[in-house]
């Protein structure tokens, strides 16, 4: 088992297109640049099909 050092998350905002129930949505995701952990995700608006 490896020990992970504690660190301060460096937030990077990533924009993506995701589908929910077959409908495409524009999503804003905030992830840590070093550990790639998902910190926050919110749906912005419905994307064009």
Coordinates of N, CA and C in Angstrom, one line a residue:
X1 N 0.9 -1.2 0.0 CA 0.0 0.0 0.0 C 0.9 1.2 0.0
X2 N 0.6 2.1 -0.9 CA 1.4 3.4 -1.0 C 0.8 4.5 -0.2
X3 N 1.6 5.3 0.4 CA 1.1 6.4 1.2 C 1.1 7.6 0.3
X4 N -0.1 8.3 0.2 CA -0.2 9.5 -0.6 C 0.1 10.7 0.3
X5 N 0.9 11.6 -0.2 CA 1.1 12.8 0.6 C -0.1 13.7 0.5
X6 N -0.3 14.4 1.5 CA -1.4 15.4 1.5 C -0.9 16.6 0.6
X7 N -1.8 17.2 -0.1 CA -1.5 18.3 -0.9 C -2.7 19.2 -1.1
X8 N -2.4 20.4 -1.5 CA -3.5 21.4 -1.7 C -3.9 21.2 -3.2
X9 N -5.2 21.0 -3.4 CA -5.7 20.8 -4.7 C -5.6 22.0 -5.6
X10 N -5.0 21.9 -6.7 CA -4.9 22.9 -7.7 C -6.0 22.7 -8.7
X11 N -7.0 23.6 -8.7 CA -8.2 23.4 -9.5 C -7.9 23.9 -11.0
X12 N -8.4 23.0 -11.9 CA -8.4 23.2 -13.3 C -9.8 23.0 -13.8
X13 N -10.3 24.0 -14.6 CA -11.7 23.9 -15.1 C -11.6 23.2 -16.5
X14 N -12.4 22.2 -16.7 CA -12.5 21.5 -17.9 C -13.9 21.5 -18.4
X15 N -14.1 21.8 -19.7 CA -15.5 21.8 -20.3 C -15.6 20.6 -21.1
X16 N -16.8 19.9 -21.1 CA -17.0 18.7 -21.8 C -18.5 18.6 -22.2
X17 N -18.8 17.7 -23.1 CA -20.1 17.4 -23.5 C -20.5 16.0 -23.0
X18 N -21.5 15.9 -22.2 CA -21.9 14.6 -21.6 C -23.4 14.4 -22.0
X19 N -23.8 13.1 -22.0 CA -25.2 12.8 -22.2 C -25.9 12.3 -21.0
X20 N -27.1 12.8 -20.8 CA -27.9 12.4 -19.7 C -29.3 12.0 -20.3
X21 N -29.6 10.8 -20.2 CA -30.9 10.2 -20.8 C -30.9 10.5 -22.3
X22 N -29.8 10.4 -22.9 CA -29.7 10.6 -24.4 C -29.7 12.0 -24.9
X23 N -29.7 13.0 -23.9 CA -29.7 14.4 -24.3 C -28.3 15.0 -24.0
X24 N -27.6 15.6 -25.0 CA -26.3 16.2 -24.7 C -26.4 17.5 -23.9
X25 N -25.5 17.6 -22.9 CA -25.4 18.7 -22.1 C -23.9 19.2 -22.0
X26 N -23.7 20.5 -21.9 CA -22.4 21.1 -21.7 C -22.2 21.1 -20.2
X27 N -21.0 20.5 -19.8 CA -20.7 20.3 -18.4 C -19.4 21.0 -18.1
X28 N -19.4 21.7 -16.9 CA -18.1 22.3 -16.4 C -17.6 21.4 -15.3
X29 N -16.4 20.9 -15.4 CA -15.8 20.0 -14.3 C -14.6 20.7 -13.8
X30 N -14.5 20.6 -12.5 CA -13.3 21.1 -11.8 C -12.5 20.0 -11.2
X31 N -11.3 19.8 -11.7 CA -10.5 18.7 -11.2 C -9.1 19.2 -10.7
X32 N -8.5 18.4 -9.9 CA -7.1 18.7 -9.4 C -6.1 18.4 -10.4
X33 N -5.2 19.3 -10.7 CA -4.2 19.1 -11.8 C -3.2 18.1 -11.4
X34 N -2.9 17.8 -10.2 CA -1.9 16.8 -9.8 C -2.5 15.4 -9.6
X35 N -3.6 15.3 -8.9 CA -4.1 14.0 -8.6 C -5.3 13.6 -9.5
X36 N -5.8 14.5 -10.3 CA -7.0 14.3 -11.2 C -8.3 13.9 -10.5
X37 N -8.4 14.3 -9.2 CA -9.6 14.0 -8.5 C -10.7 15.0 -8.9
X38 N -11.9 14.6 -9.1 CA -13.0 15.4 -9.5 C -13.5 16.2 -8.2
X39 N -13.4 17.5 -8.3 CA -13.8 18.3 -7.1 C -15.2 18.9 -7.2
X40 N -15.6 19.2 -8.5 CA -17.0 19.7 -8.7 C -17.4 19.5 -10.1
X41 N -18.7 19.4 -10.3 CA -19.2 19.2 -11.7 C -20.6 19.8 -11.7
X42 N -20.8 20.7 -12.7 CA -22.2 21.3 -12.9 C -22.5 21.3 -14.3
X43 N -23.8 21.2 -14.6 CA -24.4 21.3 -15.9 C -24.6 22.7 -16.3
X44 N -24.0 23.2 -17.4 CA -24.2 24.5 -17.8 C -25.4 24.8 -18.6
X45 N -25.6 24.1 -19.7 CA -26.7 24.2 -20.6 C -26.8 23.0 -21.5
X46 N -28.0 22.9 -22.2 CA -28.2 21.8 -23.1 C -27.4 22.1 -24.4
X47 N -26.7 21.1 -24.9 CA -25.9 21.3 -26.1 C -26.7 21.1 -27.3
X48 N -26.2 21.6 -28.5 CA -26.9 21.4 -29.7 C -26.7 19.9 -30.2
X49 N -27.7 19.3 -30.7 CA -27.6 17.9 -31.1 C -26.8 17.7 -32.4

